mmCIF file of C-alpha atoms in Angstrom:
data_model
loop_
_atom_site.group_PDB
_atom_site.id
_atom_site.type_symbol
_atom_site.label_atom_id
_atom_site.label_comp_id
_atom_site.label_asym_id
_atom_site.label_seq_id
_atom_site.Cartn_x
_atom_site.Cartn_y
_atom_site.Cartn_z
ATOM 1 C CA LEU A 11 7.052 125.843 97.252
ATOM 2 C CA ALA A 12 7.290 128.817 99.582
ATOM 3 C CA LYS A 13 5.027 131.560 100.857
ATOM 4 C CA LEU A 14 6.897 134.823 101.373
ATOM 5 C CA GLU A 15 5.150 137.151 103.792
ATOM 6 C CA GLY A 16 6.117 140.730 104.568
ATOM 7 C CA HIS A 17 3.913 143.194 102.716
ATOM 8 C CA GLU A 18 0.936 144.859 104.390
ATOM 9 C CA GLY A 19 -0.912 145.238 101.077
ATOM 10 C CA SER A 20 -1.483 143.281 97.903
ATOM 11 C CA VAL A 21 1.564 142.308 95.872
ATOM 12 C CA LEU A 22 1.216 143.985 92.475
ATOM 13 C CA CYS A 23 4.481 143.165 90.693
ATOM 14 C CA LEU A 24 7.531 140.904 90.798
ATOM 15 C CA ALA A 25 10.961 140.795 89.168
ATOM 16 C CA ALA A 26 13.811 138.299 89.274
ATOM 17 C CA LEU A 27 17.228 139.520 90.416
ATOM 18 C CA PRO A 28 20.643 137.891 90.047
ATOM 19 C CA GLY A 29 21.876 135.706 92.885
ATOM 20 C CA GLY A 30 18.654 133.811 93.508
ATOM 21 C CA ARG A 31 16.746 136.880 94.647
ATOM 22 C CA LEU A 32 13.212 138.051 93.955
ATOM 23 C CA VAL A 33 11.827 141.570 94.358
ATOM 24 C CA SER A 34 8.167 142.398 95.010
ATOM 25 C CA GLY A 35 6.241 145.654 94.838
ATOM 26 C CA SER A 36 3.059 146.263 96.766
ATOM 27 C CA ALA A 37 -0.006 148.411 97.318
ATOM 28 C CA ASP A 38 1.573 149.219 100.705
ATOM 29 C CA GLU A 39 4.029 151.492 98.784
ATOM 30 C CA SER A 40 7.056 149.312 99.599
ATOM 31 C CA ILE A 41 9.472 147.050 97.754
ATOM 32 C CA ILE A 42 10.892 143.908 99.355
ATOM 33 C CA ILE A 43 13.967 142.003 98.206
ATOM 34 C CA TRP A 44 13.799 138.288 99.025
ATOM 35 C CA SER A 45 16.306 135.449 99.115
ATOM 36 C CA LEU A 46 14.730 132.463 97.423
ATOM 37 C CA ALA A 47 17.301 130.053 98.861
ATOM 38 C CA ASP A 48 16.381 130.685 102.505
ATOM 39 C CA GLU A 49 12.948 132.272 101.888
ATOM 40 C CA LYS A 50 13.824 135.391 103.906
ATOM 41 C CA GLN A 51 13.416 139.105 103.492
ATOM 42 C CA LEU A 52 16.771 140.743 102.721
ATOM 43 C CA ALA A 53 15.715 144.393 102.499
ATOM 44 C CA LYS A 54 12.708 146.696 102.394
ATOM 45 C CA LEU A 55 12.888 149.765 100.156
ATOM 46 C CA GLU A 56 10.605 152.713 100.829
ATOM 47 C CA GLY A 57 10.290 155.950 98.909
ATOM 48 C CA HIS A 58 7.086 155.865 96.897
ATOM 49 C CA GLU A 59 3.877 157.567 98.025
ATOM 50 C CA GLY A 60 1.592 155.269 96.049
ATOM 51 C CA SER A 61 1.269 151.615 95.122
ATOM 52 C CA VAL A 62 4.342 150.123 93.445
ATOM 53 C CA LEU A 63 3.075 148.999 90.049
ATOM 54 C CA CYS A 64 6.168 147.823 88.168
ATOM 55 C CA LEU A 65 9.749 146.690 88.763
ATOM 56 C CA ALA A 66 12.691 145.885 86.512
ATOM 57 C CA ALA A 67 16.271 144.835 87.154
ATOM 58 C CA LEU A 68 18.846 147.058 85.449
ATOM 59 C CA PRO A 69 22.516 146.413 84.653
ATOM 60 C CA GLY A 70 25.067 147.512 87.225
ATOM 61 C CA GLY A 71 23.238 146.264 90.294
ATOM 62 C CA ARG A 72 20.319 148.639 89.956
ATOM 63 C CA LEU A 73 16.551 148.295 90.204
ATOM 64 C CA VAL A 74 13.883 150.601 88.788
ATOM 65 C CA SER A 75 10.378 150.951 90.219
ATOM 66 C CA GLY A 76 7.281 152.751 88.984
ATOM 67 C CA SER A 77 4.431 153.864 91.194
ATOM 68 C CA ALA A 78 0.868 155.161 91.169
ATOM 69 C CA ASP A 79 2.333 158.357 92.665
ATOM 70 C CA GLU A 80 3.573 159.098 89.114
ATOM 71 C CA SER A 81 7.233 158.631 90.030
ATOM 72 C CA ILE A 82 10.044 156.347 88.939
ATOM 73 C CA ILE A 83 12.854 155.520 91.357
ATOM 74 C CA ILE A 84 16.201 154.042 90.415
ATOM 75 C CA TRP A 85 17.698 152.087 93.325
ATOM 76 C CA SER A 86 21.182 150.803 94.090
ATOM 77 C CA LEU A 87 20.859 147.178 95.182
ATOM 78 C CA ALA A 88 24.310 147.242 96.818
ATOM 79 C CA ASP A 89 23.432 149.855 99.432
ATOM 80 C CA GLU A 90 19.610 149.796 99.117
ATOM 81 C CA LYS A 91 19.402 153.555 98.475
ATOM 82 C CA GLN A 92 17.743 155.768 95.903
ATOM 83 C CA LEU A 93 20.023 156.889 93.088
ATOM 84 C CA ALA A 94 17.415 159.054 91.373
ATOM 85 C CA LYS A 95 13.717 159.892 91.580
ATOM 86 C CA LEU A 96 11.913 161.035 88.457
ATOM 87 C CA GLU A 97 8.557 162.694 89.003
ATOM 88 C CA GLY A 98 6.026 163.610 86.400
#
């Protein structure tokens, strides 16, 4: 068992990623990608202006996140950058 620490707010959602990785979304408006093998933070994604409420892995090495700021962001996991931000 492991305790992964890195968020400054409550963890609100999780999703499994290929390659033994886990992604978490938080009330601190950030997303963290974790390596389960060595229990370390691999990347921190920032771009939402509200709590991250949901996450899903997409084909093609992408991640999608939904937030209380009423936006959806599609991320590239390869370069950890936003591909698109949908606001509504």
